[in-house]
Structure formats: structure tokens, C-alpha cells
């Protein structure tokens, strides 16, 4: 279940995935290369807490987005509710 293609949405992570994401962010060169390979550009860490994360919609879209290109979704890590490592609308440096 993905939203209509013209409707933007946020993918979300669970707490275990967020912990790994933060560890990976600290390994700059491989993280930059992986970001460019998978997303086409560097993926910045701009944590937010959206309504979709709070109501569970974001994790549903995330699971669907991960399955779309036939990625294996390991529910040991991806099962559960979406989490943000920050409070709603945290300040972003430089903005």
C-alpha cells in the first residue's frame, strides 16, 4: 500500500533500525557512497515526528516501499511502531 505517486510521504524506522541508522551515519565515507547508490544523493539526517508516524501509517508505507524493489523486510527489526529519535519539529542547525 503506497500513497498515490504524486503524494509525498515519509518513510519511517523502528527503534532498532534507528539505532543502526545512527551508527551508520558516523561512518561518513561508506554512508555517503551508499546514500548516492540507493537514493541518488546524500541522505541527510533530518529527524521529524509526523502524524503518519504517530498513527502507524508511515510504517505501513515504509514496509510497502521496501518490498516494492523486492528488498527482504526482516520484521525482527522492522516490525513494531515507527519511531523518531527526536521530538516533533526539532530545530535544524543552519535553518
Short mmCIF file of the C-alpha atoms (twelve columns), coordinates in Angstrom:
data_MODEL
# 
_entry.id   MODEL 
# 
loop_
_atom_site.group_PDB 
_atom_site.id 
_atom_site.type_symbol 
_atom_site.label_atom_id 
_atom_site.label_alt_id 
_atom_site.label_comp_id 
_atom_site.label_asym_id 
_atom_site.label_seq_id 
_atom_site.Cartn_x 
_atom_site.Cartn_y 
_atom_site.Cartn_z 
_atom_site.pdbx_PDB_model_num 
ATOM 1  C CA . UNK A 1  0.000  0.000  0.000  1 
ATOM 2  C CA . UNK A 2  1.722  3.125  -1.236 1 
ATOM 3  C CA . UNK A 3  0.134  6.560  -1.470 1 
ATOM 4  C CA . UNK A 4  -0.612 7.909  -4.961 1 
ATOM 5  C CA . UNK A 5  2.625  8.654  -6.787 1 
ATOM 6  C CA . UNK A 6  2.117  12.419 -6.669 1 
ATOM 7  C CA . UNK A 7  1.589  12.376 -2.898 1 
ATOM 8  C CA . UNK A 8  4.828  12.722 -0.887 1 
ATOM 9  C CA . UNK A 9  5.303  10.589 2.201  1 
ATOM 10 C CA . UNK A 10 7.965  9.956  4.813  1 
ATOM 11 C CA . UNK A 11 9.438  6.548  5.325  1 
ATOM 12 C CA . UNK A 12 9.908  5.697  8.967  1 
ATOM 13 C CA . UNK A 13 12.056 3.390  11.011 1 
ATOM 14 C CA . UNK A 14 11.529 1.370  14.134 1 
ATOM 15 C CA . UNK A 15 13.701 1.846  17.218 1 
ATOM 16 C CA . UNK A 16 16.169 -0.979 16.342 1 
ATOM 17 C CA . UNK A 17 16.579 0.344  12.794 1 
ATOM 18 C CA . UNK A 18 17.052 3.902  14.086 1 
ATOM 19 C CA . UNK A 19 19.894 2.732  16.354 1 
ATOM 20 C CA . UNK A 20 21.675 1.140  13.378 1 
ATOM 21 C CA . UNK A 21 21.000 4.234  11.226 1 
ATOM 22 C CA . UNK A 22 22.713 6.443  13.811 1 
ATOM 23 C CA . UNK A 23 25.715 4.114  13.919 1 
ATOM 24 C CA . UNK A 24 25.993 4.125  10.115 1 
ATOM 25 C CA . UNK A 25 25.792 7.927  9.996  1 
ATOM 26 C CA . UNK A 26 29.067 8.076  11.901 1 
ATOM 27 C CA . UNK A 27 30.921 6.154  9.176  1 
ATOM 28 C CA . UNK A 28 30.975 9.044  6.710  1 
ATOM 29 C CA . UNK A 29 32.606 7.755  3.505  1 
ATOM 30 C CA . UNK A 30 30.740 4.423  3.171  1 
ATOM 31 C CA . UNK A 31 27.492 6.122  4.236  1 
ATOM 32 C CA . UNK A 32 27.892 8.811  1.570  1 
ATOM 33 C CA . UNK A 33 28.594 6.203  -1.119 1 
ATOM 34 C CA . UNK A 34 25.640 4.031  -0.049 1 
ATOM 35 C CA . UNK A 35 23.330 7.065  0.019  1 
ATOM 36 C CA . UNK A 36 24.298 8.050  -3.504 1 
ATOM 37 C CA . UNK A 37 23.917 4.483  -4.758 1 
ATOM 38 C CA . UNK A 38 20.475 3.871  -3.261 1 
ATOM 39 C CA . UNK A 39 18.908 7.350  -3.264 1 
ATOM 40 C CA . UNK A 40 20.916 9.117  -5.951 1 
ATOM 41 C CA . UNK A 41 22.091 11.760 -3.476 1 
ATOM 42 C CA . UNK A 42 23.383 12.094 0.056  1 
ATOM 43 C CA . UNK A 43 20.635 11.295 2.548  1 
ATOM 44 C CA . UNK A 44 20.765 13.876 5.329  1 
ATOM 45 C CA . UNK A 45 19.599 13.101 8.830  1 
ATOM 46 C CA . UNK A 46 16.715 15.458 9.498  1 
ATOM 47 C CA . UNK A 47 14.626 13.705 12.125 1 
ATOM 48 C CA . UNK A 48 10.985 14.624 12.403 1 
ATOM 49 C CA . UNK A 49 7.906  13.168 14.047 1 
ATOM 50 C CA . UNK A 50 4.923  13.240 11.720 1 
ATOM 51 C CA . UNK A 51 1.254  12.459 12.222 1 
ATOM 52 C CA . UNK A 52 1.736  9.441  9.936  1 
ATOM 53 C CA . UNK A 53 4.474  8.160  12.248 1 
ATOM 54 C CA . UNK A 54 2.216  8.641  15.238 1 
ATOM 55 C CA . UNK A 55 -0.827 6.910  13.715 1 
ATOM 56 C CA . UNK A 56 1.113  3.997  12.140 1 
ATOM 57 C CA . UNK A 57 0.554  4.974  8.511  1 
ATOM 58 C CA . UNK A 58 4.229  5.769  7.888  1 
ATOM 59 C CA . UNK A 59 5.464  2.318  8.871  1 
ATOM 60 C CA . UNK A 60 2.854  0.737  6.558  1 
ATOM 61 C CA . UNK A 61 4.122  2.878  3.662  1 
ATOM 62 C CA . UNK A 62 7.713  2.076  4.622  1 
ATOM 63 C CA . UNK A 63 7.093  -1.689 4.551  1 
ATOM 64 C CA . UNK A 64 5.434  -1.353 1.126  1 
ATOM 65 C CA . UNK A 65 8.255  0.864  -0.190 1 
ATOM 66 C CA . UNK A 66 10.860 -1.654 0.973  1 
ATOM 67 C CA . UNK A 67 9.021  -4.545 -0.661 1 
ATOM 68 C CA . UNK A 68 8.466  -2.639 -3.941 1 
ATOM 69 C CA . UNK A 69 12.030 -3.192 -5.222 1 
ATOM 70 C CA . UNK A 70 11.943 -6.701 -3.674 1 
ATOM 71 C CA . UNK A 71 14.021 -5.930 -0.609 1 
ATOM 72 C CA . UNK A 72 13.666 -8.502 2.136  1 
ATOM 73 C CA . UNK A 73 11.952 -6.917 5.134  1 
ATOM 74 C CA . UNK A 74 13.164 -8.539 8.355  1 
ATOM 75 C CA . UNK A 75 10.284 -7.984 10.754 1 
ATOM 76 C CA . UNK A 76 12.570 -8.756 13.690 1 
ATOM 77 C CA . UNK A 77 13.900 -5.249 13.114 1 
ATOM 78 C CA . UNK A 78 11.139 -3.636 11.037 1 
ATOM 79 C CA . UNK A 79 8.128  -4.901 12.990 1 
ATOM 80 C CA . UNK A 80 6.642  -2.535 15.531 1 
ATOM 81 C CA . UNK A 81 5.823  1.114  15.543 1 
ATOM 82 C CA . UNK A 82 7.633  3.886  13.743 1 
ATOM 83 C CA . UNK A 83 9.914  5.915  15.946 1 
ATOM 84 C CA . UNK A 84 11.680 9.212  15.730 1 
ATOM 85 C CA . UNK A 85 14.849 9.900  17.630 1 
ATOM 86 C CA . UNK A 86 13.723 13.463 18.159 1 
ATOM 87 C CA . UNK A 87 10.683 15.305 19.434 1 
ATOM 88 C CA . UNK A 88 8.137  16.746 16.982 1 
ATOM 89 C CA . UNK A 89 9.589  19.535 14.820 1 
ATOM 90 C CA . UNK A 90 13.109 19.657 16.290 1 
ATOM 91 C CA . UNK A 91 15.272 22.629 15.320 1 
ATOM 92 C CA . UNK A 92 17.599 22.022 12.384 1 
ATOM 93 C CA . UNK A 93 21.069 23.586 12.506 1 
ATOM 94 C CA . UNK A 94 21.595 26.215 9.868  1 
ATOM 95 C CA . UNK A 95 17.902 26.902 9.282  1 
# 
